XYZ file of C-alpha atoms in Angstrom:
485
model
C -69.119 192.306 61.533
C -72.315 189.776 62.722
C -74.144 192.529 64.333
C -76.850 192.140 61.905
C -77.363 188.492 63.036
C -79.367 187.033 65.924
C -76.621 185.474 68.422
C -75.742 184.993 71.952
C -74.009 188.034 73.918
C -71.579 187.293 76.775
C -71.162 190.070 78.963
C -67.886 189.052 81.279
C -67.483 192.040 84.432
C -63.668 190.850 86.434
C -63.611 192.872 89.413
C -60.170 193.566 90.622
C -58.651 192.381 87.811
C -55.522 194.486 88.746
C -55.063 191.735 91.567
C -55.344 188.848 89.198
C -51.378 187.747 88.593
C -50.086 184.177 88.232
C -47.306 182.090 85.780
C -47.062 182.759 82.331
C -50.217 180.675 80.640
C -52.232 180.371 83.375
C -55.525 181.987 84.038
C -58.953 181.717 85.208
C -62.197 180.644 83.546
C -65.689 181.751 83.607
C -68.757 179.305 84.564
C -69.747 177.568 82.255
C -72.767 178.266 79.702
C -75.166 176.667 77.069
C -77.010 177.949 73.907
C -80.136 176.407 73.273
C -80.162 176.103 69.605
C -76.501 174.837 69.483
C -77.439 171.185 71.008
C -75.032 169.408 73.135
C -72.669 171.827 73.817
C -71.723 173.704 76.789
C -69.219 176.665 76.417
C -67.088 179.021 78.691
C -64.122 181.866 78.182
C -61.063 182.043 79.844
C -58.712 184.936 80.768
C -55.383 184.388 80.465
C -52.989 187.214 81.838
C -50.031 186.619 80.247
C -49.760 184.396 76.602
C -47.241 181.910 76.539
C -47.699 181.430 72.703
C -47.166 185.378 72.066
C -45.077 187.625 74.328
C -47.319 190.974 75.080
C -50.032 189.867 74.991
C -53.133 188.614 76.764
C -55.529 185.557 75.938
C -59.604 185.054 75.318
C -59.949 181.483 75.144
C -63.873 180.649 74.337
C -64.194 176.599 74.739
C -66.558 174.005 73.502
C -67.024 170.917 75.191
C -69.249 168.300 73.833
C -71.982 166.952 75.450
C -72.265 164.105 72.832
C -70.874 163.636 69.358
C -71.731 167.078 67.255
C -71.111 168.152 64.023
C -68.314 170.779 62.831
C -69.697 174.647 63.815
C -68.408 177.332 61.779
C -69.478 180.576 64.028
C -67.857 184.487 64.059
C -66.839 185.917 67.099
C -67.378 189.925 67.639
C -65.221 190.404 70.729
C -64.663 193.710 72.796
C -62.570 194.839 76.358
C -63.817 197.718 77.998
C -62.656 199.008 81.391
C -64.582 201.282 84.128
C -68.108 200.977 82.443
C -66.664 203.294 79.201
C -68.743 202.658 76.474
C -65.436 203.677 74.084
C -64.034 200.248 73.694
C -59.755 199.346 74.415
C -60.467 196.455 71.882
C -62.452 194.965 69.597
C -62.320 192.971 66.655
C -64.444 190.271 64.456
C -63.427 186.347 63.921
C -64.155 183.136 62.442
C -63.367 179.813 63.893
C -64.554 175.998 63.255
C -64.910 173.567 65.713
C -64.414 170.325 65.212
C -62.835 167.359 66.995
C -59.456 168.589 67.075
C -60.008 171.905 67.697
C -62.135 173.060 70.206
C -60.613 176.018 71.511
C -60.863 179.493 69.837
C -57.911 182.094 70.907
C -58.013 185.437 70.646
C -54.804 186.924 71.109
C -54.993 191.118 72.407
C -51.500 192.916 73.072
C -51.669 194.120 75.999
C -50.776 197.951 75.104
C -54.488 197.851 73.959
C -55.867 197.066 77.415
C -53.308 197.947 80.435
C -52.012 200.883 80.901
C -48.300 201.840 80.734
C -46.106 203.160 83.391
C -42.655 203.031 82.560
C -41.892 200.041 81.865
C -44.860 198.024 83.164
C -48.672 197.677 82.248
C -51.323 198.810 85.079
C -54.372 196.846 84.996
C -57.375 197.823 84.860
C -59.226 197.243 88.250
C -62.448 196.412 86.270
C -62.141 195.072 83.287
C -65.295 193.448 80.784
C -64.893 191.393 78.346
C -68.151 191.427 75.567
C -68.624 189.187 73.024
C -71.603 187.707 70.612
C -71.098 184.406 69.272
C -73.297 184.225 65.733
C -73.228 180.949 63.721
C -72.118 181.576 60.391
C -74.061 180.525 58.174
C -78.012 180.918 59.872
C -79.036 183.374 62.620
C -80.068 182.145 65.644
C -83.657 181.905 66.690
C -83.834 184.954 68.970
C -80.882 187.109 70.405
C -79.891 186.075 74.470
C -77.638 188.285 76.652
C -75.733 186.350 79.603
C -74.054 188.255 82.580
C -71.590 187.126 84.277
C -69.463 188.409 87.318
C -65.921 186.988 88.686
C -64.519 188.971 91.940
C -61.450 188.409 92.784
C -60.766 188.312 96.473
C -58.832 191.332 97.712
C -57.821 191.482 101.411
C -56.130 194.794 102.972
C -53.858 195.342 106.231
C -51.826 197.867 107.970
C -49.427 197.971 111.008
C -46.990 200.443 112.262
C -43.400 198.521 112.903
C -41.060 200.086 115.032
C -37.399 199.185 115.362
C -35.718 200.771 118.588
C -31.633 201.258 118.830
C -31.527 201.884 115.390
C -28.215 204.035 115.657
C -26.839 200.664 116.485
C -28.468 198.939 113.527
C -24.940 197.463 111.671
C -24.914 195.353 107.940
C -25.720 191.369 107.833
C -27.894 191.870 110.776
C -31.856 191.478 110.364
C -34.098 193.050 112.762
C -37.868 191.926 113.236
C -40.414 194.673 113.136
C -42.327 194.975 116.122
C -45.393 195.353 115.176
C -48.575 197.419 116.494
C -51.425 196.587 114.081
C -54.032 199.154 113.405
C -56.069 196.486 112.060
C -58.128 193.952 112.830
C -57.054 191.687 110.656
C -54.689 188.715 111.464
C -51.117 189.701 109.704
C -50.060 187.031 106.766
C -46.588 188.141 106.549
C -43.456 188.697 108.592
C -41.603 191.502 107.977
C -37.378 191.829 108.716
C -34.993 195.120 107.989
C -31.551 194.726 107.125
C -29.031 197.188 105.924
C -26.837 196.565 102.500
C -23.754 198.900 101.649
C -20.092 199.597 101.183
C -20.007 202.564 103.561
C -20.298 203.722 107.157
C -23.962 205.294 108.190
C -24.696 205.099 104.426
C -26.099 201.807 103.930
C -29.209 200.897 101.872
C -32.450 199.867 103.968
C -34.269 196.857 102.977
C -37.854 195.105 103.825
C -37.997 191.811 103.383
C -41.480 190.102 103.707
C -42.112 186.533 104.825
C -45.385 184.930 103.753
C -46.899 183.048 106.484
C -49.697 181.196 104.752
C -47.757 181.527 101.439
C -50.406 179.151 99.918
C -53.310 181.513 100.940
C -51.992 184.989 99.478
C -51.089 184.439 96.109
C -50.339 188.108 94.980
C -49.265 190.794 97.354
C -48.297 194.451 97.008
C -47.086 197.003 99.849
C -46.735 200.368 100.589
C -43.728 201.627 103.170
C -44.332 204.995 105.349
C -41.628 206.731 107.564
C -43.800 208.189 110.555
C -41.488 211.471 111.394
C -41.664 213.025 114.372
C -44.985 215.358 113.592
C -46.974 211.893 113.058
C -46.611 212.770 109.201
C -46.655 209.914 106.409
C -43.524 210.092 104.064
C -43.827 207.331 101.532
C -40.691 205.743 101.500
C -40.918 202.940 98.943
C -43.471 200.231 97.434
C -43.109 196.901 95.214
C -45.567 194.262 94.372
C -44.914 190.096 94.805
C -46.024 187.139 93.337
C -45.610 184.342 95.328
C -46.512 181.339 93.380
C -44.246 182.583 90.126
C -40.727 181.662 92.423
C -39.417 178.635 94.834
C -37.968 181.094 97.305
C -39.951 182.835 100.120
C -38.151 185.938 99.934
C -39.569 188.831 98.637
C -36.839 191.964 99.683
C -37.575 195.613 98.502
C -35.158 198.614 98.893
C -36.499 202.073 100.897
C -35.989 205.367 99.471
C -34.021 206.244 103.146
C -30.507 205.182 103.730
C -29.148 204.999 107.019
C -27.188 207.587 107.045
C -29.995 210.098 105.640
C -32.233 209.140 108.865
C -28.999 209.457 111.299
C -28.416 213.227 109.824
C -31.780 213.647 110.484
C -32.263 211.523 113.803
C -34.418 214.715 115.614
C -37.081 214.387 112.516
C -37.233 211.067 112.065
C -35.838 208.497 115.481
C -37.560 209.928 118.093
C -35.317 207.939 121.232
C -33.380 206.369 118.805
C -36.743 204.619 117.543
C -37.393 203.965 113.585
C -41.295 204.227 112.792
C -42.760 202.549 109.588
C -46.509 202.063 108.428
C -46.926 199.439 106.098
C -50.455 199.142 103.762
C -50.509 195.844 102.528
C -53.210 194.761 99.731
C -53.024 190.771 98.883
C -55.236 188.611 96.571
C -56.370 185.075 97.693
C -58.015 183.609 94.707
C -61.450 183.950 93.083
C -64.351 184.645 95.558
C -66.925 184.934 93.146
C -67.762 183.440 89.671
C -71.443 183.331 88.651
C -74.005 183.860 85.987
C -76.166 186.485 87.405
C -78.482 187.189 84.564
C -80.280 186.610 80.708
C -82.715 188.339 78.456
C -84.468 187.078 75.625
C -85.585 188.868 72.630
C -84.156 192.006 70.857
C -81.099 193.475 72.256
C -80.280 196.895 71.893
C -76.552 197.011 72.875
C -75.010 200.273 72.926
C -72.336 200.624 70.800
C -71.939 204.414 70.208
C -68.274 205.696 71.981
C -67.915 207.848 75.356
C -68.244 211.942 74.715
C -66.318 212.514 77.297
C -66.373 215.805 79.527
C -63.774 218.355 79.735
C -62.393 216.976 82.828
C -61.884 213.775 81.627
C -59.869 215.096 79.187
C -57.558 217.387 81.484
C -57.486 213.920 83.983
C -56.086 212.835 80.658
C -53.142 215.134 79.944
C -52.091 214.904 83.711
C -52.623 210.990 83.599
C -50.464 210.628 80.121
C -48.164 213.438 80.982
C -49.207 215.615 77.939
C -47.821 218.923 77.202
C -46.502 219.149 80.680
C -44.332 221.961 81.140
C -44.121 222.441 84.977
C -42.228 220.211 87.677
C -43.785 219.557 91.534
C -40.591 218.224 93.589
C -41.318 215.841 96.807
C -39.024 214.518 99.020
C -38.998 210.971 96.726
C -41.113 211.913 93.780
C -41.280 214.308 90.995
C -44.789 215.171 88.941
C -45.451 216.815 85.685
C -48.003 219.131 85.398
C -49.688 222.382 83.478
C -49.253 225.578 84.631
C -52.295 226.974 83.473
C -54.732 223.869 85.448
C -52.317 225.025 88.515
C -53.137 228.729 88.149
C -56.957 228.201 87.065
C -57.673 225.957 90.390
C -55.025 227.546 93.104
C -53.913 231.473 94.011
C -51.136 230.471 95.324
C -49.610 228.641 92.630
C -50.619 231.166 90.566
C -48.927 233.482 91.863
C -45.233 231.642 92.082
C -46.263 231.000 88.641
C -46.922 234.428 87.263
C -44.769 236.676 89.246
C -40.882 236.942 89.563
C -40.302 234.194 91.564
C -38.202 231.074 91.999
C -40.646 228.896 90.296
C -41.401 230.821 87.434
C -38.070 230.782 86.139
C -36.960 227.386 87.248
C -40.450 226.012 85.828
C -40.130 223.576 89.305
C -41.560 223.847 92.635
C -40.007 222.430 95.367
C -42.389 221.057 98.020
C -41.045 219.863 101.267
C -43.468 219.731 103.686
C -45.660 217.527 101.540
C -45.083 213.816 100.762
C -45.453 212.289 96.826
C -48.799 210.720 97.876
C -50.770 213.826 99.092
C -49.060 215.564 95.955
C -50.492 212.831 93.530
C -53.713 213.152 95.124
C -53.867 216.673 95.118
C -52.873 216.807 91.530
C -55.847 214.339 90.593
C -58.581 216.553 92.486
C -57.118 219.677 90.219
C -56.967 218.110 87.156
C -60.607 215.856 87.764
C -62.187 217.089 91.046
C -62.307 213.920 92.579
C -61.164 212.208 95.890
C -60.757 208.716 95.984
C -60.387 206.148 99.168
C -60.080 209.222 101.495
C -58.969 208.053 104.716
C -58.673 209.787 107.908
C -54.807 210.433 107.598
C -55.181 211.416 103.862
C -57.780 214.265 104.735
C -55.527 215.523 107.280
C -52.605 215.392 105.204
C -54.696 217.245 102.015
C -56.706 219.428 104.161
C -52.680 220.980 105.180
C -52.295 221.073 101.558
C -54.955 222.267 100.385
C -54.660 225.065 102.954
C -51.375 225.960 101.854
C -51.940 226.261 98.359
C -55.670 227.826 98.927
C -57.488 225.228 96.902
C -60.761 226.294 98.362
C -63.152 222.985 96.930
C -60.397 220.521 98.127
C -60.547 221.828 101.624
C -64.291 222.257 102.172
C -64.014 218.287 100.851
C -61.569 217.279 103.197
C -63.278 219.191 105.986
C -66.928 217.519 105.044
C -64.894 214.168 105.857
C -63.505 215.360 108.888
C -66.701 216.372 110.618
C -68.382 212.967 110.121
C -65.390 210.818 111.440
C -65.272 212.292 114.688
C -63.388 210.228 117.096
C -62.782 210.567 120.909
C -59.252 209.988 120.071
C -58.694 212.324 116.955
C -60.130 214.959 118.037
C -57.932 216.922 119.708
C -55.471 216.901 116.804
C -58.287 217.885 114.757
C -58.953 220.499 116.980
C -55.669 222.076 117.040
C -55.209 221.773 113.262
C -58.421 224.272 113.231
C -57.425 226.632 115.530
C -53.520 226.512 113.178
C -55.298 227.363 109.850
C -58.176 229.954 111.146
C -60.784 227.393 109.981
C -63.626 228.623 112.070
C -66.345 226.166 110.681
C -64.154 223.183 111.960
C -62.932 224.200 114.252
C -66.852 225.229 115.627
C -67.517 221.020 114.534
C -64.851 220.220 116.868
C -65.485 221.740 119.372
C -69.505 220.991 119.407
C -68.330 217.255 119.423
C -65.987 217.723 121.834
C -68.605 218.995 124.634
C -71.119 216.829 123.428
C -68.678 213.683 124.211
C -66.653 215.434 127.000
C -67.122 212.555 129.402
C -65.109 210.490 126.843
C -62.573 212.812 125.585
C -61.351 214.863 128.689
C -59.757 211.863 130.455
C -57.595 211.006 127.270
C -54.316 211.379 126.956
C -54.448 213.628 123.563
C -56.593 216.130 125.782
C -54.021 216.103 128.982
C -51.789 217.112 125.754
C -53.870 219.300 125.139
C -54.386 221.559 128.317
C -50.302 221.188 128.668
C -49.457 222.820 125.137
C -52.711 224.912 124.737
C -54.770 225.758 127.452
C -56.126 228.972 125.946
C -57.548 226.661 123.655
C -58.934 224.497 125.821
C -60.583 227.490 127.979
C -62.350 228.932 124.458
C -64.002 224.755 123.933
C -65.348 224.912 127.234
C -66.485 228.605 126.931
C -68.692 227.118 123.592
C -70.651 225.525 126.421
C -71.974 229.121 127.736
């Protein structure tokens, strides 16, 4: 190792790295840099995704370009990959390259089971990953240690919409049907969506989504979520894929659903209110870099921790869940099945330790079927047991884990999931949130609610969700306005 040395640190932070996808070889570089006491030279890395040269792996390319005729350079490399801000490094190694006329590229080549993640039979990137290295010449030190920081973003746009398709009972194979689209955002839509049916049988054909870039040379890497809206308003994921549009010559990009037709016909009351399909589609799309600059240096000394993570005890347990360690319990959904631990279940939740302990159904069958739930709100769930935190919480996924965390009396979850609820108050959400309250005995939210609600009457009694309201509930409505008293 040169850590002894003097040299010149490079500390690299990509943001959404996990966004950054493009053909085989090609990646993205870094702004360029100079070293004072290595004279006329400039220097910059490059990421490359995907090697060309070596399948599996991924590329550090650190380039010299001459600024006038220079010498040969012998100089070692100490190179490291971190994600998330752990200290504990995914990679690191020591090399030695020369530079000289005909070579003035160094590549380091890292396979990617190091840095990414597996998931069947893909790698996850990480969302943040940095890249570290010190450059030391070989055979002097340099005259005083410098640390360079650099930052690349790369540009990450998201969207929903719900699409509706009406007379879907008359929906038949080789015919595509445009989504009609209500937008809950307010972003302008970059993609066209069609559904089309593929099968051998009656009422049992596949459903598809195909997606249409419409600016196919502004999004550049796209990936989607699919909903089914039921007839409660409740999210059921129904399938998800990811698209690179600059890898392929065609435009289409088709996905199947989880749903046949013939599943949603049997089930037309739940899920085609007046003969009406209901989808929500999340859509998440990078559009290039939006950032690339050096932000910072320091001179002098550097005192670069090197020592690994200790990690905490709930790291760890996010760790078996994450990995699937030692699992030896099942939670069914609808479209997804998760491995967990009994004893984390029993430890954070009565009620599953009860099934789990007692002679029922679950104990014996070591699975536990869960209906009422979708896969999301299960993973999520599963993650606050196992690491006590709540990520991206969104109004519908505090509704939807607030029901679950109800159910299976996961007392922190639901005092988290209420705290959100409270401060997102809205004239039109709060009747449902009101009712929700009054369903699960929740007195504290359901005392919120109901201070909000005569606090903003003016706006909220003329809506239609209150009319609602008064129709299916008025005993409800009667105790609100009695609050005022």
């Amino acid at each position: 190792m040169a850590c002894n040395k003097k040299g010149f640190w490079i500390t690299w932070r990509i943001e959404n790295y996990n966004f950054f996808f493009s053909r085989t070889g090609q990646g993205f570089n870094s702004p360029s840099f100079v070293i004072d006491s290595i004279k006329d030279t400039s220097w910059a890395l490059r990421i490359v995704a995907n090697s060309k040269k070596k399948k599996g792996h991924m590329v550090l390319d650190i380039t010299r370009t001459m600024l006038a005729p220079a010498e040969d350079l012998e100089l070692n490399f100490d190179v490291s990959f971190f994600k998330e801000d752990d200290p504990l490094p995914l990679f690191e190694d020591t090399f030695k390259h020369v530079y000289c006329i005909d070579h003035e590229k160094f590549l380091c080549f890292i396979p990617h089971h190091l840095v990414y993640r597996r998931k069947g039979n893909e790698f996850i990137r990480p969302k943040l990953l940095i890249v570290r290295c010190k450059i030391v010449k070989s055979k002097e030190s340099l005259p005083e240690s410098v640390h360079c920081f650099i930052r690349t973003r790369i540009r990450v746009e998201t969207t929903a919409f719900i699409g509706f398709i009406e007379k879907f009972s008359s929906f038949i194979p080789g015919k595509e049907r445009i989504l009609t689209i209500k937008s809950v955002s307010e972003k302008i839509l970059a993609v066209n969506l069609n559904l089309s049916l593929g099968g051998d049988h009656c009422c049992k054909e596949k459903l598809w989504i195909e997606i249409i870039p419409i600016k196919k040379d502004y999004v550049k890497f796209c990936t989607c979520k699919v909903f089914l809206i039921d007839s409660e308003k409740k999210k059921i994921e129904c399938g998800e894929d990811k698209f690179l549009f600059i890898e392929t010559e065609s435009d289409e990009w088709k996905f199947p659903l989880h749903f046949t037709k013939g599943y949603l016909m049997e089930n037309s009351t739940k899920f085609l209110s007046n003969d009406t399909l209901t989808l929500k589609c999340e859509f998440a799309f990078s559009t290039g870099i939006e950032y690339n600059e050096i932000e910072d240096s320091e001179f002098g000394d550097l005192a670069i921790a090197t020592q690994p993570k200790i990690t905490c005890a709930l790291e760890d347990l996010t760790c078996l869940f994450e990995e699937g360690i030692l699992c030896d319990i099942q939670l069914q959904t609808a479209t997804e099945t998760f491995n967990a631990h009994k004893s984390i279940l029993s430890a954070r939740s009565s009620v599953f330790k009860s099934m789990l302990t007692t002679d029922m159904t679950e104990k014996t069958t070591e699975c536990v079927t869960i209906e009422d739930l979708d896969a999301n709100t299960v993973r999520r769930m599963l993650m606050f047991l196992y690491s006590d935190r709540l990520e991206d919480l969104d109004w519908e996924s505090a509704k939807n884990l607030y029901y679950a965390a109800d159910k299976y009396s996961i007392l922190a979850l639901k005092c988290r999931c209420s705290s959100f609820l409270k401060v997102n108050f809205q004239p039109s959400s709060c009747c449902e949130v009101l009712q929700m309250s009054d369903r699960h005995q929740d007195e504290d939210l359901k005392k919120a609610v109901q201070e909000y609600i005569i606090n903003n009457r003016d706006a909220i009694i003329h809506t239609d969700q209150w009319f609602n309201l008064e129709k299916s509930n008025p005993m409800l409505v009667i105790e609100t306005f009695r609050t005022m008293s």
